[in-house]
Coordinates of C-alpha atoms in Angstrom, one line a residue:
X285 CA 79.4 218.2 231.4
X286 CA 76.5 215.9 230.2
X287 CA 73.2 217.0 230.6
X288 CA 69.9 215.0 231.9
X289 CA 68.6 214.5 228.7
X290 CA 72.2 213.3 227.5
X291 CA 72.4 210.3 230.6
X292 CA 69.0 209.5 229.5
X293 CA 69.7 209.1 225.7
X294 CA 72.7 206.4 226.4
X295 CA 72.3 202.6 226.4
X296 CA 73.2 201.0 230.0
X297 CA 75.1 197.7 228.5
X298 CA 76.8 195.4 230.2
X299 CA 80.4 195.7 230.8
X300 CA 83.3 193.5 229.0
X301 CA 82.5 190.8 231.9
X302 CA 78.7 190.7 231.5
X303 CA 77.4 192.6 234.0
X304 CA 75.2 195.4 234.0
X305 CA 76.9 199.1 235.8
X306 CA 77.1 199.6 239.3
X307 CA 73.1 200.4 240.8
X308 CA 71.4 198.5 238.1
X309 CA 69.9 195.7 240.0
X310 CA 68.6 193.0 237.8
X311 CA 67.0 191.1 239.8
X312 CA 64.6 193.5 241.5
X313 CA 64.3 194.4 237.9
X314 CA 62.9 190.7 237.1
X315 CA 61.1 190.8 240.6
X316 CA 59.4 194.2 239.4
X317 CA 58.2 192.6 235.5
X318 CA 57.2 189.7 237.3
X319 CA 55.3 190.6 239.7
X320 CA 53.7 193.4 237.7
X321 CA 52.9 190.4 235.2
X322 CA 51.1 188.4 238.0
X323 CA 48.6 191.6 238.3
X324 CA 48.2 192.4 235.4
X325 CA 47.4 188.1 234.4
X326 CA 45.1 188.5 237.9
X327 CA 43.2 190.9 236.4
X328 CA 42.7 189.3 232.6
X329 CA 41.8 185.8 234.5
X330 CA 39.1 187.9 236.5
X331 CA 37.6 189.3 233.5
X332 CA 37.8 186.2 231.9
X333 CA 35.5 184.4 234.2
X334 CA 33.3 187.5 234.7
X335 CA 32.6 187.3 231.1
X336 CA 32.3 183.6 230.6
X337 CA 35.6 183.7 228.3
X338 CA 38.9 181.7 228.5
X339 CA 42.1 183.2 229.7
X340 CA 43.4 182.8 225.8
X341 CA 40.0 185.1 224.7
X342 CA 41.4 187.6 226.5
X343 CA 44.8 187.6 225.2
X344 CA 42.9 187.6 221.4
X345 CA 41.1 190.6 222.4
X346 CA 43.9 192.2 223.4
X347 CA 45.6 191.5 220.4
X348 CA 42.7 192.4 218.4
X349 CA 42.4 195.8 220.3
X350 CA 46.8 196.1 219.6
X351 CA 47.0 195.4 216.3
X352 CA 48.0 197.8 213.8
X353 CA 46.1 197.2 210.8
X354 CA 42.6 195.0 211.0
X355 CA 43.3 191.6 212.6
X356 CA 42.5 188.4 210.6
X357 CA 41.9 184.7 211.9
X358 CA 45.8 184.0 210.1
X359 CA 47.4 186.6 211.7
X360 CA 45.5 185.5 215.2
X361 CA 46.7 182.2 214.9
X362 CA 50.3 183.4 214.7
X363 CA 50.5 185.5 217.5
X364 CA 48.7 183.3 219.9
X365 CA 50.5 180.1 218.6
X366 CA 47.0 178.3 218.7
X367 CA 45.6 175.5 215.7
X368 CA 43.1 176.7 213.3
X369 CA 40.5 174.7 215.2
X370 CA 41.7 176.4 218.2
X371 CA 41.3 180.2 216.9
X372 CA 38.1 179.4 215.1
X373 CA 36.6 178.4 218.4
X374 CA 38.4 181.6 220.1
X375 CA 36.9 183.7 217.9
X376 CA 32.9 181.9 218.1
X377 CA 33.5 182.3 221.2
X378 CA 34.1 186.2 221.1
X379 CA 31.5 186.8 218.8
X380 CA 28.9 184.8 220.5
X381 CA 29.9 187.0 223.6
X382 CA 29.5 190.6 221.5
X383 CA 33.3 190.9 221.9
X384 CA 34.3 191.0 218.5
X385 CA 33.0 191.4 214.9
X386 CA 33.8 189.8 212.0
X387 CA 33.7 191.4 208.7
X388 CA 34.2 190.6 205.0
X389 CA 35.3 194.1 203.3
X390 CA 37.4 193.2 200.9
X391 CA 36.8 191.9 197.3
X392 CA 37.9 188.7 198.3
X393 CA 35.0 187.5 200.3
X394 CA 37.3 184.7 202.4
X395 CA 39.3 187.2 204.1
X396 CA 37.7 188.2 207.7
X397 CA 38.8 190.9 209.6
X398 CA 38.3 190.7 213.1
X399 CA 37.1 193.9 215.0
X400 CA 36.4 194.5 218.7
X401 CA 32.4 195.4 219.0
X402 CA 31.5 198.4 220.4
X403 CA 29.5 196.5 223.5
X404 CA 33.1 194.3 224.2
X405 CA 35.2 197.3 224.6
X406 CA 32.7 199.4 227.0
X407 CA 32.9 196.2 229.2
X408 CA 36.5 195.8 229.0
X409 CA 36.6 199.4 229.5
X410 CA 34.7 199.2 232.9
X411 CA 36.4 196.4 234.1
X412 CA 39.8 197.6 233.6
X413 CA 38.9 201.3 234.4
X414 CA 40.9 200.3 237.9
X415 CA 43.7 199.8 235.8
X416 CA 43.9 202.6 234.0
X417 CA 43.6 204.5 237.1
X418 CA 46.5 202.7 238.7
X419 CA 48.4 203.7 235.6
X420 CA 47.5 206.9 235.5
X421 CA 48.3 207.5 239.6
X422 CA 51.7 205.4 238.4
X423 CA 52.6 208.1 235.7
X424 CA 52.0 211.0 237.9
X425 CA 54.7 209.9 240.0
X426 CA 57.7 210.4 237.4
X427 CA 58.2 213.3 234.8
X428 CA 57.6 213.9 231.2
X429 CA 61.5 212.4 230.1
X430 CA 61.2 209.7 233.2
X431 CA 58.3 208.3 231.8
X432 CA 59.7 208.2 228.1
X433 CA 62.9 206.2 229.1
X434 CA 59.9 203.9 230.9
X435 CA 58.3 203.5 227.3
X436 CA 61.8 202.9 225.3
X437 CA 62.6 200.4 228.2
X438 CA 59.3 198.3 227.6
X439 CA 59.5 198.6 223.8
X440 CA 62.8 197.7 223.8
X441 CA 62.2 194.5 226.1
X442 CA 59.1 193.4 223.8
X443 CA 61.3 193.5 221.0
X444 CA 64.1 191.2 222.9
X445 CA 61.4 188.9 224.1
X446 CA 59.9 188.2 220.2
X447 CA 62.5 186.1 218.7
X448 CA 62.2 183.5 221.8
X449 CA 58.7 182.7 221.1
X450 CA 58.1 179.2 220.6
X451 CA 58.1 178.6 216.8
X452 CA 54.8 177.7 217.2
X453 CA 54.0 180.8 218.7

């Protein structure tokens, strides 16, 4: 007999003729992303114009505040699928806001790294604090191994999504 963990550790993939198992609706799935997207977009657009910022600011600060390693002006380009021109003004605008830093700490004094300042994040922090707390009231509603599958099933879907970026983007 399989155990809990067991159903939640196997792929749902679609059958032989495309479609997904019986219960898995698709579509309310899509309906779900989407309009989850629209608030979340709502939200990003507020702050935006509460700040004086353009709805692409926001998504570089948030990429900023994602990345993995410290961001540069290259690698901001990339991911936002924006000119040179374009980032460079992005990121005058974010620093004439006290939303980002830029420093020079490498021995190779052209290559910037892009830091969010300590005065941006308490302001996104306080802006989005509803958010969070939506979140937070979200999680409480499913267990420990509920909200795990959640995780895998957003990771996974960001990883479909990257290859049909523009290429551009």
């Amino acid at each position: 007999m399989a155990r809990a963990d067991d159903r939640e550790q196997r792929a749902v993939a679609p059958g032989p003729d495309g479609a997904l198992p019986e219960g898995i609706d698709l579509h309310a799935l899509a309906v779900q992303l989407r309009r989850m997207n629209g608030e979340i977009n709502r939200l990003a657009h507020g702050f935006a114009g509460e700040q004086g910022l353009h709805a692409t600011d926001v998504q570089a600060l948030a990429a900023i505040l994602d990345a993995e390693e410290p961001m540069t002006p290259g690698r901001l380009r990339e991911h936002l699928g924006l000119t040179s021109g374009a980032v460079t003004a992005c990121v005058d605008r974010l620093e004439r806001a006290g939303h980002i830093r830029r420093v020079r700490e490498s021995a190779d004094r052209r290559v910037v790294h892009l830091y969010y300042a300590a005065d941006g994040r308490a302001a996104a922090r306080t802006y989005f604090r509803p958010l969070a707390k939506a979140a937070e009231a979200a999680c409480g509603k499913f267990s420990e191994g509920e909200l795990s599958v959640v995780l895998r099933f957003l990771a996974a879907m960001n990883e479909e999504l990257a290859p049909l970026r523009s290429p551009g983007d």
